[in-house]
CSV table of C-alpha atoms and ligand atoms in Angstrom, one decimal:
chain,number,residue,atom,x,y,z
A,3,UNK,CA,31.2,7.9,36.3
A,4,UNK,CA,28.0,7.0,35.0
A,5,UNK,CA,27.2,6.0,31.7
A,6,UNK,CA,24.8,4.9,30.0
A,7,UNK,CA,27.1,2.4,28.3
A,8,UNK,CA,29.4,-0.5,30.1
A,9,UNK,CA,33.0,-1.0,28.9
A,10,UNK,CA,34.1,-3.7,26.2
A,11,UNK,CA,30.6,-2.9,23.7
A,12,UNK,CA,33.1,-1.2,20.6
A,13,UNK,CA,31.2,-4.4,18.5
A,14,UNK,CA,27.6,-4.1,20.1
A,15,UNK,CA,28.6,0.1,19.4
A,16,UNK,CA,29.6,-0.8,15.9
A,17,UNK,CA,26.4,-2.6,15.4
A,18,UNK,CA,24.4,0.2,16.8
A,19,UNK,CA,26.0,3.0,14.3
A,20,UNK,CA,25.3,0.3,10.9
A,21,UNK,CA,21.8,-0.2,12.5
A,22,UNK,CA,21.4,3.8,12.6
A,23,UNK,CA,22.3,3.3,9.8
A,24,UNK,CA,19.6,1.2,8.0
A,25,UNK,CA,17.0,3.0,10.3
A,26,UNK,CA,18.2,7.1,8.7
A,27,UNK,CA,17.7,5.1,5.4
A,28,UNK,CA,14.0,2.9,6.0
A,29,UNK,CA,13.3,6.8,7.5
A,30,UNK,CA,13.8,9.1,5.3
A,31,UNK,CA,13.3,5.5,2.2
A,32,UNK,CA,9.7,5.9,3.5
A,33,UNK,CA,8.9,9.9,3.4
A,34,UNK,CA,9.4,9.2,0.1
A,35,UNK,CA,6.9,6.6,-0.4
A,36,UNK,CA,4.7,9.3,2.2
A,37,UNK,CA,4.7,12.5,0.3
A,38,UNK,CA,5.1,11.1,-3.8
A,39,UNK,CA,2.0,8.8,-2.4
A,40,UNK,CA,2.8,5.3,-3.2
A,41,UNK,CA,1.7,3.8,0.0
A,42,UNK,CA,-2.5,5.0,-0.9
A,43,UNK,CA,-2.0,4.1,-3.7
A,44,UNK,CA,-0.3,0.5,-2.6
A,45,UNK,CA,-3.3,0.7,0.1
A,46,UNK,CA,-5.4,1.1,-1.5
A,47,UNK,CA,-5.1,-2.2,-4.3
A,48,UNK,CA,-4.0,-5.6,-3.6
A,49,UNK,CA,-0.9,-5.4,-5.0
A,50,UNK,CA,0.8,-3.1,-8.1
A,51,UNK,CA,3.3,-3.9,-10.5
A,52,UNK,CA,5.9,0.1,-10.7
A,53,UNK,CA,4.4,0.4,-13.8
A,54,UNK,CA,0.8,0.8,-12.4
A,55,UNK,CA,2.3,2.4,-8.8
A,56,UNK,CA,4.5,4.5,-11.0
A,57,UNK,CA,1.7,5.8,-13.7
A,58,UNK,CA,-0.8,5.7,-10.7
A,59,UNK,CA,1.9,8.2,-9.2
A,60,UNK,CA,2.7,10.7,-12.0
A,61,UNK,CA,6.4,9.1,-10.2
A,62,UNK,CA,8.9,7.9,-13.2
A,63,UNK,CA,9.0,4.0,-13.4
A,64,UNK,CA,13.3,3.0,-12.9
A,65,UNK,CA,13.2,4.8,-9.5
A,66,UNK,CA,9.9,3.5,-8.4
A,67,UNK,CA,11.3,-0.6,-9.7
A,68,UNK,CA,14.0,0.7,-6.7
A,69,UNK,CA,12.1,1.8,-3.8
A,70,UNK,CA,9.8,-1.3,-4.5
A,71,UNK,CA,13.0,-3.6,-4.0
A,72,UNK,CA,14.3,-1.4,-1.4
A,73,UNK,CA,11.1,-0.9,0.8
A,74,UNK,CA,11.0,-5.5,0.2
A,75,UNK,CA,14.6,-5.9,0.9
A,76,UNK,CA,13.7,-3.4,4.1
A,77,UNK,CA,10.8,-6.4,5.2
A,78,UNK,CA,7.8,-3.2,4.5
A,79,UNK,CA,6.5,-4.5,2.2
A,80,UNK,CA,5.7,-8.1,0.2
A,81,UNK,CA,6.5,-9.5,-2.8
A,82,UNK,CA,3.6,-11.4,-4.6
A,83,UNK,CA,6.1,-12.5,-7.0
A,84,UNK,CA,9.6,-12.1,-6.7
A,85,UNK,CA,11.1,-15.4,-8.7
A,86,UNK,CA,9.2,-13.0,-12.4
A,87,UNK,CA,10.7,-10.5,-14.7
A,88,UNK,CA,11.7,-7.0,-13.1
A,89,UNK,CA,8.3,-5.6,-14.4
A,90,UNK,CA,5.8,-7.9,-13.9
A,91,UNK,CA,6.4,-8.4,-9.8
A,92,UNK,CA,4.1,-7.2,-8.1
A,93,UNK,CA,4.5,-5.3,-4.5
A,94,UNK,CA,1.5,-5.0,-1.6
A,95,UNK,CA,1.9,-2.9,1.2
A,96,UNK,CA,0.9,-5.6,4.7
A,97,UNK,CA,-2.0,-4.7,5.9
A,98,UNK,CA,-0.8,-4.3,9.1
A,99,UNK,CA,1.6,-1.0,8.0
A,100,UNK,CA,-1.6,0.6,6.6
A,101,UNK,CA,-2.3,1.8,9.9
A,102,UNK,CA,0.6,2.9,10.2
A,103,UNK,CA,1.5,4.4,6.6
A,104,UNK,CA,-2.5,5.2,5.4
A,105,UNK,CA,-4.7,6.3,8.2
A,106,UNK,CA,-4.1,9.1,9.2
A,107,UNK,CA,-7.0,9.0,12.0
A,108,UNK,CA,-5.1,6.6,14.0
A,109,UNK,CA,-3.2,7.3,16.9
A,110,UNK,CA,-0.9,4.9,15.5
A,111,UNK,CA,-0.7,7.4,12.4
A,112,UNK,CA,3.9,7.7,12.4
A,113,UNK,CA,4.2,8.2,9.5
A,114,UNK,CA,5.1,12.0,9.7
A,115,UNK,CA,7.5,11.5,11.8
A,116,UNK,CA,9.9,10.7,8.7
A,117,UNK,CA,8.6,14.5,7.4
A,118,UNK,CA,9.4,16.0,12.0
A,119,UNK,CA,13.5,14.1,10.6
A,120,UNK,CA,13.2,15.4,7.6
A,121,UNK,CA,12.5,19.3,8.2
A,122,UNK,CA,14.7,18.6,10.9
A,123,UNK,CA,17.7,18.0,8.9
A,124,UNK,CA,16.9,20.2,6.3
A,125,UNK,CA,19.0,23.4,7.4
A,126,UNK,CA,21.7,21.6,8.6
A,127,UNK,CA,23.9,23.5,7.5
A,128,UNK,CA,22.7,26.6,9.4
A,129,UNK,CA,23.1,23.8,12.8
A,130,UNK,CA,26.6,23.1,11.8
A,131,UNK,CA,27.2,27.5,12.1
A,132,UNK,CA,24.3,28.0,15.0
A,133,UNK,CA,26.9,25.6,16.9
A,134,UNK,CA,30.2,27.4,15.7
A,135,UNK,CA,28.2,30.9,16.3
A,136,UNK,CA,25.5,30.9,19.1
A,137,UNK,CA,23.3,31.9,16.8
A,138,UNK,CA,20.2,30.2,15.7
A,139,UNK,CA,18.4,28.7,12.8
A,140,UNK,CA,14.5,30.3,12.2
A,141,UNK,CA,12.1,28.5,12.4
A,142,UNK,CA,10.6,29.5,8.8
A,143,UNK,CA,13.9,27.3,7.6
A,144,UNK,CA,12.7,24.3,8.8
A,145,UNK,CA,9.9,24.4,5.6
A,146,UNK,CA,6.8,22.2,5.4
A,147,UNK,CA,7.9,18.6,6.0
A,148,UNK,CA,8.7,20.5,10.0
A,149,UNK,CA,5.7,22.8,10.5
A,150,UNK,CA,3.7,19.8,8.6
A,151,UNK,CA,5.3,16.6,10.2
A,152,UNK,CA,3.7,18.2,13.1
A,153,UNK,CA,0.5,18.5,12.5
A,154,UNK,CA,0.8,15.4,11.3
A,155,UNK,CA,1.5,13.5,15.1
A,156,UNK,CA,-0.1,15.9,16.4
A,157,UNK,CA,-4.1,15.7,14.4
A,158,UNK,CA,-5.2,12.3,16.1
A,159,UNK,CA,-4.4,12.8,19.2
A,160,UNK,CA,-6.0,16.5,19.4
A,161,UNK,CA,-8.7,15.9,17.5
A,162,UNK,CA,-9.7,12.8,19.8
A,163,UNK,CA,-8.3,12.8,23.3
A,164,UNK,CA,-7.8,17.0,24.4
A,165,UNK,CA,-12.2,17.1,24.1
A,166,UNK,CA,-12.3,13.5,25.4
A,167,UNK,CA,-9.9,12.6,28.0
A,168,UNK,CA,-7.2,15.3,28.2
A,169,UNK,CA,-9.6,18.4,29.1
A,170,UNK,CA,-12.3,16.4,31.3
A,171,UNK,CA,-9.9,15.4,33.5
A,172,UNK,CA,-10.1,18.9,34.9
A,173,UNK,CA,-13.5,19.2,36.0
A,174,UNK,CA,-14.0,23.2,37.1
A,175,UNK,CA,-11.9,23.8,33.4
A,176,UNK,CA,-14.2,20.5,31.0
A,177,UNK,CA,-18.1,22.2,33.5
A,178,UNK,CA,-17.2,25.9,31.7
A,179,UNK,CA,-16.4,25.0,28.5
A,180,UNK,CA,-19.9,23.0,28.1
A,181,UNK,CA,-21.8,26.2,29.8
A,182,UNK,CA,-23.1,28.8,28.1
A,183,UNK,CA,-22.0,31.5,28.0
A,184,UNK,CA,-19.8,30.8,25.8
A,185,UNK,CA,-16.3,29.8,26.9
A,186,UNK,CA,-13.2,31.9,24.7
A,187,UNK,CA,-10.7,29.5,24.4
A,188,UNK,CA,-6.7,31.0,23.3
A,189,UNK,CA,-5.2,28.9,22.3
A,190,UNK,CA,-1.1,29.9,22.1
A,191,UNK,CA,1.3,29.0,19.7
A,192,UNK,CA,-1.4,26.6,17.8
A,193,UNK,CA,1.0,25.9,14.5
A,194,UNK,CA,-2.0,24.1,12.1
A,195,UNK,CA,-4.6,25.1,14.7
A,196,UNK,CA,-5.2,20.6,15.2
A,197,UNK,CA,-5.7,22.3,19.0
A,198,UNK,CA,-7.6,25.1,18.5
A,199,UNK,CA,-10.2,22.5,16.4
A,200,UNK,CA,-10.4,19.7,18.5
A,201,UNK,CA,-11.4,21.9,21.4
A,202,UNK,CA,-14.2,23.8,19.6
A,203,UNK,CA,-15.8,19.8,17.9
A,204,UNK,CA,-15.7,18.7,21.6
A,205,UNK,CA,-17.6,21.2,23.3
A,206,UNK,CA,-19.9,23.2,20.9
A,207,UNK,CA,-20.2,26.2,22.2
A,208,UNK,CA,-16.7,27.5,23.0
A,209,UNK,CA,-15.1,30.5,20.4
A,210,UNK,CA,-11.4,28.9,19.7
A,211,UNK,CA,-8.2,32.1,18.9
A,212,UNK,CA,-5.1,30.7,18.0
A,213,UNK,CA,-2.5,32.2,17.4
A,214,UNK,CA,0.8,31.0,15.8
A,215,UNK,CA,4.2,33.6,15.3
A,216,UNK,CA,4.5,30.8,12.4
A,217,UNK,CA,2.2,32.7,9.0
A,218,UNK,CA,2.5,28.7,6.8
A,219,UNK,CA,0.6,27.2,9.9
A,220,UNK,CA,-2.3,29.6,10.4
A,221,UNK,CA,-3.1,29.4,6.8
A,222,UNK,CA,-3.0,25.7,7.3
A,223,UNK,CA,-5.1,26.1,10.6
A,224,UNK,CA,-7.7,28.3,8.3
A,225,UNK,CA,-7.5,25.0,6.2
A,226,UNK,CA,-8.0,23.0,8.8
A,227,UNK,CA,-10.8,25.8,10.2
A,228,UNK,CA,-12.9,25.5,7.4
A,229,UNK,CA,-12.7,21.6,6.9
A,230,UNK,CA,-13.7,20.4,9.4
A,231,UNK,CA,-16.9,23.1,9.9
A,232,UNK,CA,-16.1,25.7,12.9
A,233,UNK,CA,-14.6,28.2,11.0
A,234,UNK,CA,-17.4,30.3,12.2
A,235,UNK,CA,-15.6,29.7,16.1
A,236,UNK,CA,-12.5,29.6,15.2
A,237,UNK,CA,-10.4,32.2,14.1
A,238,UNK,CA,-6.4,31.9,13.4
A,239,UNK,CA,-4.2,35.3,13.5
A,240,UNK,CA,-0.5,35.3,13.0
A,241,UNK,CA,1.6,37.1,16.5
A,242,UNK,CA,3.5,36.3,19.6
A,243,UNK,CA,2.9,34.5,22.2
A,244,UNK,CA,5.2,37.1,24.2
A,245,UNK,CA,3.9,40.8,23.0
A,246,UNK,CA,3.0,42.2,26.3
A,247,UNK,CA,-0.2,44.4,24.8
A,248,UNK,CA,-2.7,40.5,23.5
A,249,UNK,CA,-5.1,41.8,25.2
A,250,UNK,CA,-8.4,39.1,25.8
A,251,UNK,CA,-11.1,37.8,29.0
A,252,UNK,CA,-11.0,34.5,28.1
A,253,UNK,CA,-11.6,30.9,30.4
A,254,UNK,CA,-9.5,29.3,29.2
A,255,UNK,CA,-5.3,29.5,27.9
A,256,UNK,CA,-4.0,27.0,26.4
A,257,UNK,CA,0.1,25.9,25.2
A,258,UNK,CA,0.8,23.2,24.4
A,259,UNK,CA,4.3,21.7,23.5
A,260,UNK,CA,5.0,25.1,22.4
A,261,UNK,CA,6.6,27.2,25.8
A,262,UNK,CA,10.5,24.9,25.4
A,263,UNK,CA,10.1,26.7,22.2
A,264,UNK,CA,10.4,30.0,22.7
A,265,UNK,CA,12.4,32.5,22.8
A,266,UNK,CA,10.6,33.8,25.6
A,267,UNK,CA,9.0,31.5,27.7
A,268,UNK,CA,8.5,34.2,30.6
A,269,UNK,CA,6.9,37.1,28.4
A,270,UNK,CA,5.3,34.7,27.1
A,271,UNK,CA,3.1,33.3,30.5
A,272,UNK,CA,2.9,36.7,31.3
A,273,UNK,CA,0.6,37.0,28.4
A,274,UNK,CA,-1.1,33.9,29.9
A,275,UNK,CA,-1.8,35.0,33.1
A,276,UNK,CA,-3.0,39.4,31.6
A,277,UNK,CA,-5.6,37.3,29.2
A,278,UNK,CA,-6.8,34.5,31.7
A,279,UNK,CA,-7.7,37.2,34.1
A,280,UNK,CA,-9.3,35.9,38.0
A,281,UNK,CA,-10.7,33.4,36.9
A,282,UNK,CA,-9.6,31.8,33.4
A,283,UNK,CA,-7.7,28.2,33.5
A,284,UNK,CA,-4.1,28.3,32.0
A,285,UNK,CA,-2.7,25.6,30.6
A,286,UNK,CA,0.8,24.1,29.5
A,287,UNK,CA,1.5,20.6,27.9
A,288,UNK,CA,4.8,20.3,27.0
A,289,UNK,CA,6.8,17.2,27.1
A,290,UNK,CA,7.3,14.5,29.9
A,291,UNK,CA,10.7,14.4,30.0
A,292,UNK,CA,12.4,13.5,33.4
A,293,UNK,CA,12.4,15.6,37.1
A,294,UNK,CA,16.4,16.0,36.5
A,295,UNK,CA,18.8,14.8,33.9
A,296,UNK,CA,21.2,11.6,34.2
A,297,UNK,CA,22.3,9.4,31.8
A,298,UNK,CA,20.1,6.8,32.1
A,299,UNK,CA,17.7,9.5,30.6
A,300,UNK,CA,14.3,7.1,29.6
A,301,UNK,CA,13.1,7.3,25.9
A,302,UNK,CA,11.1,9.8,25.5
A,303,UNK,CA,14.0,11.6,26.8
A,304,UNK,CA,16.5,9.8,24.1
A,305,UNK,CA,13.5,10.7,22.2
A,306,UNK,CA,13.0,14.7,22.6
A,307,UNK,CA,16.9,15.8,23.0
A,308,UNK,CA,17.2,14.6,18.9
A,309,UNK,CA,14.7,16.9,18.5
A,310,UNK,CA,17.0,19.3,20.6
A,311,UNK,CA,19.8,19.5,19.9
A,312,UNK,CA,18.3,20.1,15.8
A,313,UNK,CA,15.8,22.0,15.5
A,314,UNK,CA,14.0,22.7,19.2
A,315,UNK,CA,16.8,24.7,20.6
A,316,UNK,CA,18.4,26.3,17.6
A,317,UNK,CA,14.6,27.0,16.5
A,318,UNK,CA,14.5,29.2,19.5
A,319,UNK,CA,18.2,31.1,19.9
A,320,UNK,CA,16.5,32.4,16.4
A,321,UNK,CA,15.4,35.9,17.8
A,322,UNK,CA,17.6,37.3,21.4
A,323,UNK,CA,16.6,37.7,23.6
A,324,UNK,CA,16.5,34.2,24.4
A,325,UNK,CA,15.7,31.9,27.0
A,326,UNK,CA,17.9,29.0,25.1
A,327,UNK,CA,15.4,26.9,26.5
A,328,UNK,CA,15.2,22.9,23.9
A,329,UNK,CA,13.1,20.2,24.0
A,330,UNK,CA,14.2,19.2,27.6
A,331,UNK,CA,12.3,21.8,29.3
A,332,UNK,CA,11.3,20.5,33.0
A,333,UNK,CA,9.1,20.7,36.0
A,334,UNK,CA,11.6,22.7,38.0
A,335,UNK,CA,12.2,24.8,34.4
A,336,UNK,CA,8.8,25.9,34.1
A,337,UNK,CA,8.2,26.5,37.3
A,338,UNK,CA,11.1,28.7,37.7
A,339,UNK,CA,9.5,30.8,34.1
A,340,UNK,CA,5.6,30.5,36.1
A,341,UNK,CA,7.3,31.9,38.7
A,342,UNK,CA,8.8,34.7,37.2
A,343,UNK,CA,5.9,35.3,35.2
A,344,UNK,CA,3.4,36.0,38.6
A,345,UNK,CA,1.8,33.0,39.0
A,346,UNK,CA,2.2,31.6,42.4
A,347,UNK,CA,1.5,27.6,41.4
A,348,UNK,CA,2.2,24.8,39.7
A,349,UNK,CA,-0.2,21.5,39.6
A,350,UNK,CA,1.2,18.4,37.8
A,351,UNK,CA,-2.4,16.5,36.2
A,352,UNK,CA,-2.5,13.9,36.8
A,353,UNK,CA,-2.8,12.9,33.2
A,354,UNK,CA,-1.7,10.2,32.0
A,355,UNK,CA,0.4,10.1,28.0
A,356,UNK,CA,3.7,8.9,27.1
A,357,UNK,CA,4.8,12.1,26.3
A,358,UNK,CA,3.2,15.6,26.5
A,359,UNK,CA,3.1,16.5,31.0
A,360,UNK,CA,0.3,18.6,32.1
A,361,UNK,CA,0.3,22.0,33.7
A,362,UNK,CA,-1.9,24.2,35.7
A,363,UNK,CA,-0.4,27.9,36.7
A,364,UNK,CA,-2.1,29.3,39.5
A,365,UNK,CA,-2.1,32.6,40.5
A,366,UNK,CA,-2.3,31.2,44.4
A,367,UNK,CA,0.6,28.8,45.5
B,16,SAM,C1,6.4,22.0,18.5
B,16,SAM,S1,5.5,23.6,17.3
B,16,SAM,C2,2.8,23.6,18.1
B,16,SAM,C3,2.5,24.0,17.4
B,16,SAM,C4,1.1,23.4,17.8
B,16,SAM,N1,1.1,24.4,19.6
B,16,SAM,C5,0.8,21.9,17.8
B,16,SAM,O1,1.0,21.1,19.2
B,16,SAM,O2,0.4,20.9,16.8
B,16,SAM,C6,5.8,24.5,18.0
B,16,SAM,C7,4.8,25.8,17.5
B,16,SAM,O3,5.3,27.1,18.1
B,16,SAM,C8,5.5,28.3,17.8
B,16,SAM,N2,6.5,29.8,18.0
B,16,SAM,C9,7.1,29.1,18.4
B,16,SAM,N3,7.7,30.9,19.5
B,16,SAM,C10,6.1,31.3,19.3
B,16,SAM,C11,5.9,32.5,19.6
B,16,SAM,N4,6.5,33.9,20.1
B,16,SAM,N5,4.8,33.7,20.1
B,16,SAM,C12,4.2,32.1,18.6
B,16,SAM,N6,4.0,30.7,18.6
B,16,SAM,C13,5.0,29.9,19.1
B,16,SAM,C14,6.1,28.3,15.9
B,16,SAM,O4,5.6,28.9,15.1
B,16,SAM,C15,5.5,26.3,16.4
B,16,SAM,O5,3.7,26.6,15.6
């Protein structure tokens, strides 16, 4: 029998549970700080009292004071003068943490993870029911925290890496996207649109059609495209990736971090194949989980199983029939889906990323 843990570790396990509790409180305390604008206000000043922070963020002083003290005891904030009266104490956000908590352009901006976690547990009662009945939980039930948390985590990567590193690493695709006449790109299940916007900004000629089943995500995507000045070349619409009536002809058909979420991934891959035709490229980017299940799964897999048990599997089972994939979609699973969709080849592209694996699906083996 193989297990991740050696025997005789009961004390260590108790310690681990206590640490996990501390981590959980930390996640939700950061969630509060993010949603209520506390970190932004603290980052914009040297140090603030609870009264000043409450007044700058339109919140109630007593709650703010408790949060400031909690953040300090948790080792996130620093207190300038702890011996003075509670209302006189001034708190500050160390510069070293500001990047992770307030700089949304940074690759190290991890604050949206806390929204993803909050979203993942929002329909906990429905998730419990689904485990008992075998049913699913609709994506929309996970709410704005999940969709905006996902968008916040994708944003910097898609805006900065997609067109400068990832697509240039696929030379024929990169060349076509640079060339005239303008190449058309289909972005399947685009969420809040950062991948579509990132591609449009990096390739000034391309025309992008992004779509997603989630209407609220499409509204966000449209607003984001406007802010980033690509609204004339990037069009977003509500649509189902597995719809057999999807039509068009595209030089690149891409699906970022979404095939594992789809109830009918084979139908979606068929649609991708159809839209790419003989000349277009089909790119699937999904989680970099291991080749096969092992008790000693790496840290990425540990994280992906966490999303899977709470969100991706229940959401993917909300529609029937469902392939019941879950976040941990292994390369062999995608290969099987791709072959069933009519592709003859699947190549894993040599693009390095901690979380993503890049697959190119081909008409030829
Ligand atoms: C994890 S999110 C990824 C969103 C975006 N591609 C990104 O990387 O930020 C998965 C997305 O798949 C969408 N989705 C799931 N099934 C879909 C389907 N059948 N058709 C279109 N979108 C779908 C969800 O609405 C959600 O926006």
